[in-house]
Coordinates of C-alpha atoms in Angstrom, one line a residue:
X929 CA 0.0 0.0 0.0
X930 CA 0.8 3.5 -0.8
X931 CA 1.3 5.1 2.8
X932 CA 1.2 8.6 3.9
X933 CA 2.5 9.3 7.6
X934 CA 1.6 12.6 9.4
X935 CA 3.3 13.2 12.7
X936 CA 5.5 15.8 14.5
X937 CA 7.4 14.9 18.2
X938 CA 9.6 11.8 19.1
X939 CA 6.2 9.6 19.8
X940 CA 5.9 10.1 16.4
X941 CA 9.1 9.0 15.4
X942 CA 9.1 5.5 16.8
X943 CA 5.9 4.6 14.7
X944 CA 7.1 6.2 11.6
X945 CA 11.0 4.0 12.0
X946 CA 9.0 0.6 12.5
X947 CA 7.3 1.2 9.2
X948 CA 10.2 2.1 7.8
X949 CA 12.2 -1.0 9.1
X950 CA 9.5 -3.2 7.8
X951 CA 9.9 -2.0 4.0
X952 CA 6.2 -0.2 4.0
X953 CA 5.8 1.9 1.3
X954 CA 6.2 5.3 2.8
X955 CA 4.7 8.1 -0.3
X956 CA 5.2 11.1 2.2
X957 CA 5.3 12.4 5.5
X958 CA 3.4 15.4 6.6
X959 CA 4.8 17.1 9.6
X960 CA 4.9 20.6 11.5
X961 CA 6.6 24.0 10.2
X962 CA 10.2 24.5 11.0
X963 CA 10.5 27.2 14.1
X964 CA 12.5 29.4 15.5
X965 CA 13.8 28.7 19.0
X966 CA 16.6 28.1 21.3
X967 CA 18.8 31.1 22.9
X968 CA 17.4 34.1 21.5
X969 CA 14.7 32.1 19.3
X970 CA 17.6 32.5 16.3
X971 CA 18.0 29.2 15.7
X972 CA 15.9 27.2 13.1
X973 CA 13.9 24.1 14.4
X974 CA 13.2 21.1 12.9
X975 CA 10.5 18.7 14.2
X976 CA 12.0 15.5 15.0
X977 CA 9.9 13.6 12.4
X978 CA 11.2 15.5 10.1
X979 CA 14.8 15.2 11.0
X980 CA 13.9 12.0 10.8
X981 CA 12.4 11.3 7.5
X982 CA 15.1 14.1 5.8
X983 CA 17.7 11.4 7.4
X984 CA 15.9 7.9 5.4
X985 CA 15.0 10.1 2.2
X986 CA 11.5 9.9 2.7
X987 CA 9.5 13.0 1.0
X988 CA 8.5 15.9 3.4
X989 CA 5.0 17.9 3.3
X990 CA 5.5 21.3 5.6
X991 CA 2.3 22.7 5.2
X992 CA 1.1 25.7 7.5
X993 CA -2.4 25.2 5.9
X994 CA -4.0 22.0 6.3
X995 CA -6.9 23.5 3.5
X996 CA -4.7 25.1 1.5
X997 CA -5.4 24.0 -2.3
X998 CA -1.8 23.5 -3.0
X999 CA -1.2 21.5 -0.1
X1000 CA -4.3 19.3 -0.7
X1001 CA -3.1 19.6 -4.7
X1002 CA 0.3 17.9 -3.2
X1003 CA -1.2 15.6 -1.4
X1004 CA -3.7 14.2 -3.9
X1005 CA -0.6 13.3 -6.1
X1006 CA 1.1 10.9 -3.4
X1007 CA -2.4 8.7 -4.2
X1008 CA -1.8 7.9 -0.7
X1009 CA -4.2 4.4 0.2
X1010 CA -4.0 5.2 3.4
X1011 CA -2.8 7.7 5.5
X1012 CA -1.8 7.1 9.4
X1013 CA -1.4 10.1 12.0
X1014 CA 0.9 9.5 14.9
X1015 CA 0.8 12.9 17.5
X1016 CA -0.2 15.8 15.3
X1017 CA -2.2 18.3 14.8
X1018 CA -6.6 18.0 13.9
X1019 CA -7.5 17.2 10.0
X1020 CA -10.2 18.5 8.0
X1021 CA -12.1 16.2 6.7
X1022 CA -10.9 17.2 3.1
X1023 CA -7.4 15.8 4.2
X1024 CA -8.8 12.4 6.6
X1025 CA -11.4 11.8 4.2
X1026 CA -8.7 11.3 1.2
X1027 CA -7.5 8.1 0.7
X1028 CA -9.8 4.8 -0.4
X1029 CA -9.1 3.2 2.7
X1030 CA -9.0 6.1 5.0
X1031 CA -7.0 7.2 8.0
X1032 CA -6.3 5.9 11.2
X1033 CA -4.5 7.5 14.5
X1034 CA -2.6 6.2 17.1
X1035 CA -4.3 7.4 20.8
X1036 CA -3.0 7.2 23.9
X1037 CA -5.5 5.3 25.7
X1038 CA -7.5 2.8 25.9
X1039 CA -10.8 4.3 24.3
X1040 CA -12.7 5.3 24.6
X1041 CA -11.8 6.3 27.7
X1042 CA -9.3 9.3 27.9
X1043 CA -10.6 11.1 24.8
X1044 CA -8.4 14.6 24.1
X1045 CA -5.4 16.2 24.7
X1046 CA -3.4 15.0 27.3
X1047 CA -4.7 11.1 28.0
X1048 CA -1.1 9.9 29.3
X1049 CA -1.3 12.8 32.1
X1050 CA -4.6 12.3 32.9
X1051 CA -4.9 8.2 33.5
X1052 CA -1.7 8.9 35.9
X1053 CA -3.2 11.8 37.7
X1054 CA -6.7 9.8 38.2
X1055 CA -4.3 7.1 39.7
X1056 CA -5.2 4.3 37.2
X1057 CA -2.8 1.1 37.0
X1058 CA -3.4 0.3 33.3
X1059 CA -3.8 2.0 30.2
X1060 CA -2.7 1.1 26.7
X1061 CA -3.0 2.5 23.0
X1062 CA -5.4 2.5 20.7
X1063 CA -5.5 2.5 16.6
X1064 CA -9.4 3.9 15.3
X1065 CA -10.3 5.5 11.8
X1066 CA -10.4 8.9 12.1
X1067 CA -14.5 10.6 11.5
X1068 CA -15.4 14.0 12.3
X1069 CA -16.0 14.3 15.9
X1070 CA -12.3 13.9 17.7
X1071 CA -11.5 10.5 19.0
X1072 CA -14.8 8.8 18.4
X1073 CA -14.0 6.9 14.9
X1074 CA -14.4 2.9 15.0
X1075 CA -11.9 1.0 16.7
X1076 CA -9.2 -1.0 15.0
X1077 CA -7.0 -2.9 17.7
X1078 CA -5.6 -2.2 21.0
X1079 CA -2.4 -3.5 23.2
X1080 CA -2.6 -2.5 27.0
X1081 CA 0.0 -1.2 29.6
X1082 CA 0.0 -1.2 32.9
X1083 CA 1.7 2.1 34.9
X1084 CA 3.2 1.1 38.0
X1085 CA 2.6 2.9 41.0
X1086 CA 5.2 5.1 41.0
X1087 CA 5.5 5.4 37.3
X1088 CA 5.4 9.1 36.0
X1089 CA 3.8 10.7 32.5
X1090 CA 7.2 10.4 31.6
X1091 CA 7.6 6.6 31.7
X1092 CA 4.3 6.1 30.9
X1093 CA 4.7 7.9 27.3
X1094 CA 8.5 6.3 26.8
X1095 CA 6.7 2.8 27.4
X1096 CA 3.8 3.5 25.3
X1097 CA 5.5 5.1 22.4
X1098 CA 7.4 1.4 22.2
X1099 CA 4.0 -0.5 21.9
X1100 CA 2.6 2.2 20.0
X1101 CA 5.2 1.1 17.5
X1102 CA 3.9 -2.0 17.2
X1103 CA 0.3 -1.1 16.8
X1104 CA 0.8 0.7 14.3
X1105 CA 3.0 -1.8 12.0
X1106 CA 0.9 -4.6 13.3
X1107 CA -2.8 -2.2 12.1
X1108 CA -0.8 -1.8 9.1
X1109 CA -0.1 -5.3 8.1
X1110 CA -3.7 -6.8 9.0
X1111 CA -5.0 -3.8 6.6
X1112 CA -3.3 -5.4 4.0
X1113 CA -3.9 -8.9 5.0
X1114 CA -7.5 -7.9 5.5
X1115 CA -7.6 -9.3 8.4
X1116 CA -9.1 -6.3 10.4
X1117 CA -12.8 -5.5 11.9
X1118 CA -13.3 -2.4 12.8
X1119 CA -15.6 -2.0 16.3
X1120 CA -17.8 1.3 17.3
X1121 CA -17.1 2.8 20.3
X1122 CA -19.0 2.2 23.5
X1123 CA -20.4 6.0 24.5
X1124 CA -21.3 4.3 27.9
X1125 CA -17.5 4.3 29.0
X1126 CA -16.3 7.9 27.5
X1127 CA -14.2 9.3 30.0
X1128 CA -12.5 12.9 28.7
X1129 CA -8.7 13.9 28.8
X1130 CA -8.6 17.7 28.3
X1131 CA -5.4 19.9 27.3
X1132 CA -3.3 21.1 30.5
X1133 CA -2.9 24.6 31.3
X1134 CA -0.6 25.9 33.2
X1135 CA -3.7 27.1 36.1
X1136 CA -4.2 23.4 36.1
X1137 CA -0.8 22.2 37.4
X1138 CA -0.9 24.2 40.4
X1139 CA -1.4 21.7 43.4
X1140 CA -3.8 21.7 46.1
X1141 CA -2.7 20.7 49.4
X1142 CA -5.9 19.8 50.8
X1143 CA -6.6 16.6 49.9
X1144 CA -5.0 13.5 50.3
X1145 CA -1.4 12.6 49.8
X1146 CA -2.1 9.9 47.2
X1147 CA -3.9 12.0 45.7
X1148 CA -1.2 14.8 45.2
X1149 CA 1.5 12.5 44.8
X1150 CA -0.5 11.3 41.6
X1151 CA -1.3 14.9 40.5
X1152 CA 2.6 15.6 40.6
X1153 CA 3.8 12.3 38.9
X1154 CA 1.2 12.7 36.2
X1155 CA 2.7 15.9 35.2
X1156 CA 6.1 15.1 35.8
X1157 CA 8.3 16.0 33.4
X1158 CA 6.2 18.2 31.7
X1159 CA 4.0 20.5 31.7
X1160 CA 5.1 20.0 35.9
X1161 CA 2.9 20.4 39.2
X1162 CA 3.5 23.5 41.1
X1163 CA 2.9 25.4 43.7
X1164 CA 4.0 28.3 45.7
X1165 CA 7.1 28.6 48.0
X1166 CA 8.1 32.1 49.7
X1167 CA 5.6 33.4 46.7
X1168 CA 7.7 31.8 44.3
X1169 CA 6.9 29.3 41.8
X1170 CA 8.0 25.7 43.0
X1171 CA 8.0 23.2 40.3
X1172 CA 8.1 19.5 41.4
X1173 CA 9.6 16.5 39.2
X1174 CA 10.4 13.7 42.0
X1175 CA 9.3 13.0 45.4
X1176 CA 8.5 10.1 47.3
X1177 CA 5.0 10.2 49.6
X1178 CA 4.9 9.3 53.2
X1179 CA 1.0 9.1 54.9
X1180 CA 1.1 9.8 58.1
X1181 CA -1.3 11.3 60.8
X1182 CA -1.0 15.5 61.1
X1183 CA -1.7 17.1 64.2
X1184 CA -2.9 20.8 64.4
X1185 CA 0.4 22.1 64.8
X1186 CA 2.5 20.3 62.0
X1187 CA 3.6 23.1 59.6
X1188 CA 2.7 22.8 56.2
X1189 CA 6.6 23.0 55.0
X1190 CA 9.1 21.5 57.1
X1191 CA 13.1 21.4 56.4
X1192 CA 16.2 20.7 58.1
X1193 CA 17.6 23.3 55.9
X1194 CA 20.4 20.4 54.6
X1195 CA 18.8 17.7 52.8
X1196 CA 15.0 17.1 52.8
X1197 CA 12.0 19.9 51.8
X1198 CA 8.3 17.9 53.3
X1199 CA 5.5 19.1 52.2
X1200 CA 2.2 18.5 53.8
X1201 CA -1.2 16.9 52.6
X1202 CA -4.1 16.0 54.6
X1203 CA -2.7 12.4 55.6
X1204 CA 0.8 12.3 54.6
X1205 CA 3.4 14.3 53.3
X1206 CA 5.7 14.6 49.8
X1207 CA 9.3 14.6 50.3
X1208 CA 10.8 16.7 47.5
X1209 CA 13.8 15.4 45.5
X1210 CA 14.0 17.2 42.5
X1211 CA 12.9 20.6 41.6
X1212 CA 12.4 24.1 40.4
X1213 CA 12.4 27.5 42.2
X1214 CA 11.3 30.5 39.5
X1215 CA 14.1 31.9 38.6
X1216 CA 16.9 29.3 38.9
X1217 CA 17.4 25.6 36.9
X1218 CA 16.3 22.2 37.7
X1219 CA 18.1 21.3 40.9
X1220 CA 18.4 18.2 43.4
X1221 CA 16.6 18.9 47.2
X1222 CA 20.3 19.1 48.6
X1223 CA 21.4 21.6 46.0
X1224 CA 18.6 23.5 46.3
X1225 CA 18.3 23.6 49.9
X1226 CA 22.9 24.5 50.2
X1227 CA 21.9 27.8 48.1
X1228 CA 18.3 28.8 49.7
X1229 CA 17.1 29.8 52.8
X1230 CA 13.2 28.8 53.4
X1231 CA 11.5 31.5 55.0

């Protein structure tokens, strides 16, 4: 089959080298705009898919208009029979609605549960132990096309977004290639979605990673891990933003007079929850770099 792959980040990347490693026919790959970043946003970025595809000498799309009529001109002429999007941006239906077979995404969930944005965050936040990716045809309304296969993946309990994602962007890989080669077998049945279990995963602001205190520690421990490394829980120390990567949680009964930060001022930062505390190892402060407790702690002086 004649294959066009859309995608932009790393997640994408893994998917787009196991097709590549198996031979599939690979027309075209779409992918983000180059931008400017780094010190003093001079410096030309490339998306890592397309670093990536430049690298095999696979044909690169750019477009900064998915409805542009020279894009969708361009894209007509790959006679693409099916086009697979791995972690980028929303299609019109002029673009999904192309090829004879369709296209199908990669999600990160299980759906449809965890429908939007930010699924990986969200199943680690709501403490679940198991999640898992999910191939579906792309239709209108975001995340609700049929379902094409699944593979599941259970996050520890101390697991953070960060592994979660590394671990699913491996399995994801596989999904896709294995979607792929039952397409062409015609080996695949494609299943509706059950509305009953819809559970939503909307994008993270940075007003939603600040952390409240009062509720319990498991609860804040999986609000920080879920958002660990990025975008990052926070909250508010000497009226400075504290960002938190790593800690470890300790539940344990507070009294009336346990302050909510305690520190020996050396090598451990606690910070209290309703039935427990988090011990801080890694952090933030607004202002500075990414520091461990001790370092932190050897150049500040907790008010």
């Amino acid at each position: 089959m004649r294959i066009v792959f859309m995608g932009t980040p790393d997640f994408a990347v893994a998917s787009l080298d196991k097709l590549v490693q198996a031979n599939k026919n690979i027309v075209g790959v779409i992918t983000a705009t180059d931008k400017y970043g780094g010190r003093g946003g001079k410096k030309l970025i490339q998306s890592a898919v397309k670093k990536y595809a430049v690298e095999k000498g696979l044909k690169v799309l750019q477009p900064k208009n998915l409805k542009a009529p020279e894009f969708i001109e361009e894209l007509q002429s790959l006679k693409a029979d099916i086009q697979i999007v791995v972690a980028f941006r929303m299609l019109p239906e002029v673009v999904w609605n192309m090829p004879p077979i369709g296209t199908f995404n990669l999600h990160g969930s299980l759906l449809p549960q965890y429908r939007g944005a930010a699924p990986i965050n969200w199943a680690v936040i709501n403490g679940e132990q198991e999640t898992g990716v999910t191939t579906f045809f792309l239709q209108h309304a975001i995340d609700t096309g049929e379902i094409i296969d699944q593979k599941k993946l259970p996050i520890g309990p101390d697991d953070t977004a960060g592994i979660v994602h590394d671990n699913m962007m491996a399995i994801g890989a596989d999904l896709v290639l294995e979607t792929i080669n039952n397409i062409e077998n015609g080996t695949i049945t494609s299943t509706p979605q059950d509305e009953n279990l819809v559970s939503e995963a909307p994008k993270i602001f940075k007003e939603t990673c600040e952390i409240n205190w009062n509720q319990s520690i498991d609860k804040v421990y999986n609000f920080v891990r879920g958002l660990s490394p990025f975008p990052t829980a926070w909250t508010t120390l000497d009226e400075k933003m504290l960002k938190i990567y790593s800690c470890r949680k300790v539940k344990q009964s507070r009294f009336e007079n346990t302050p909510t930060i305690e520190s020996d001022g050396k090598s451990y930062l606690r910070i209290w929850a309703t039935d427990g505390y988090l011990e801080v190892n890694d952090l933030q402060i607004q202002g500075k770099k990414r520091m461990s407790i001790q370092d932190f702690l050897n150049g500040y002086q907790i008010n």
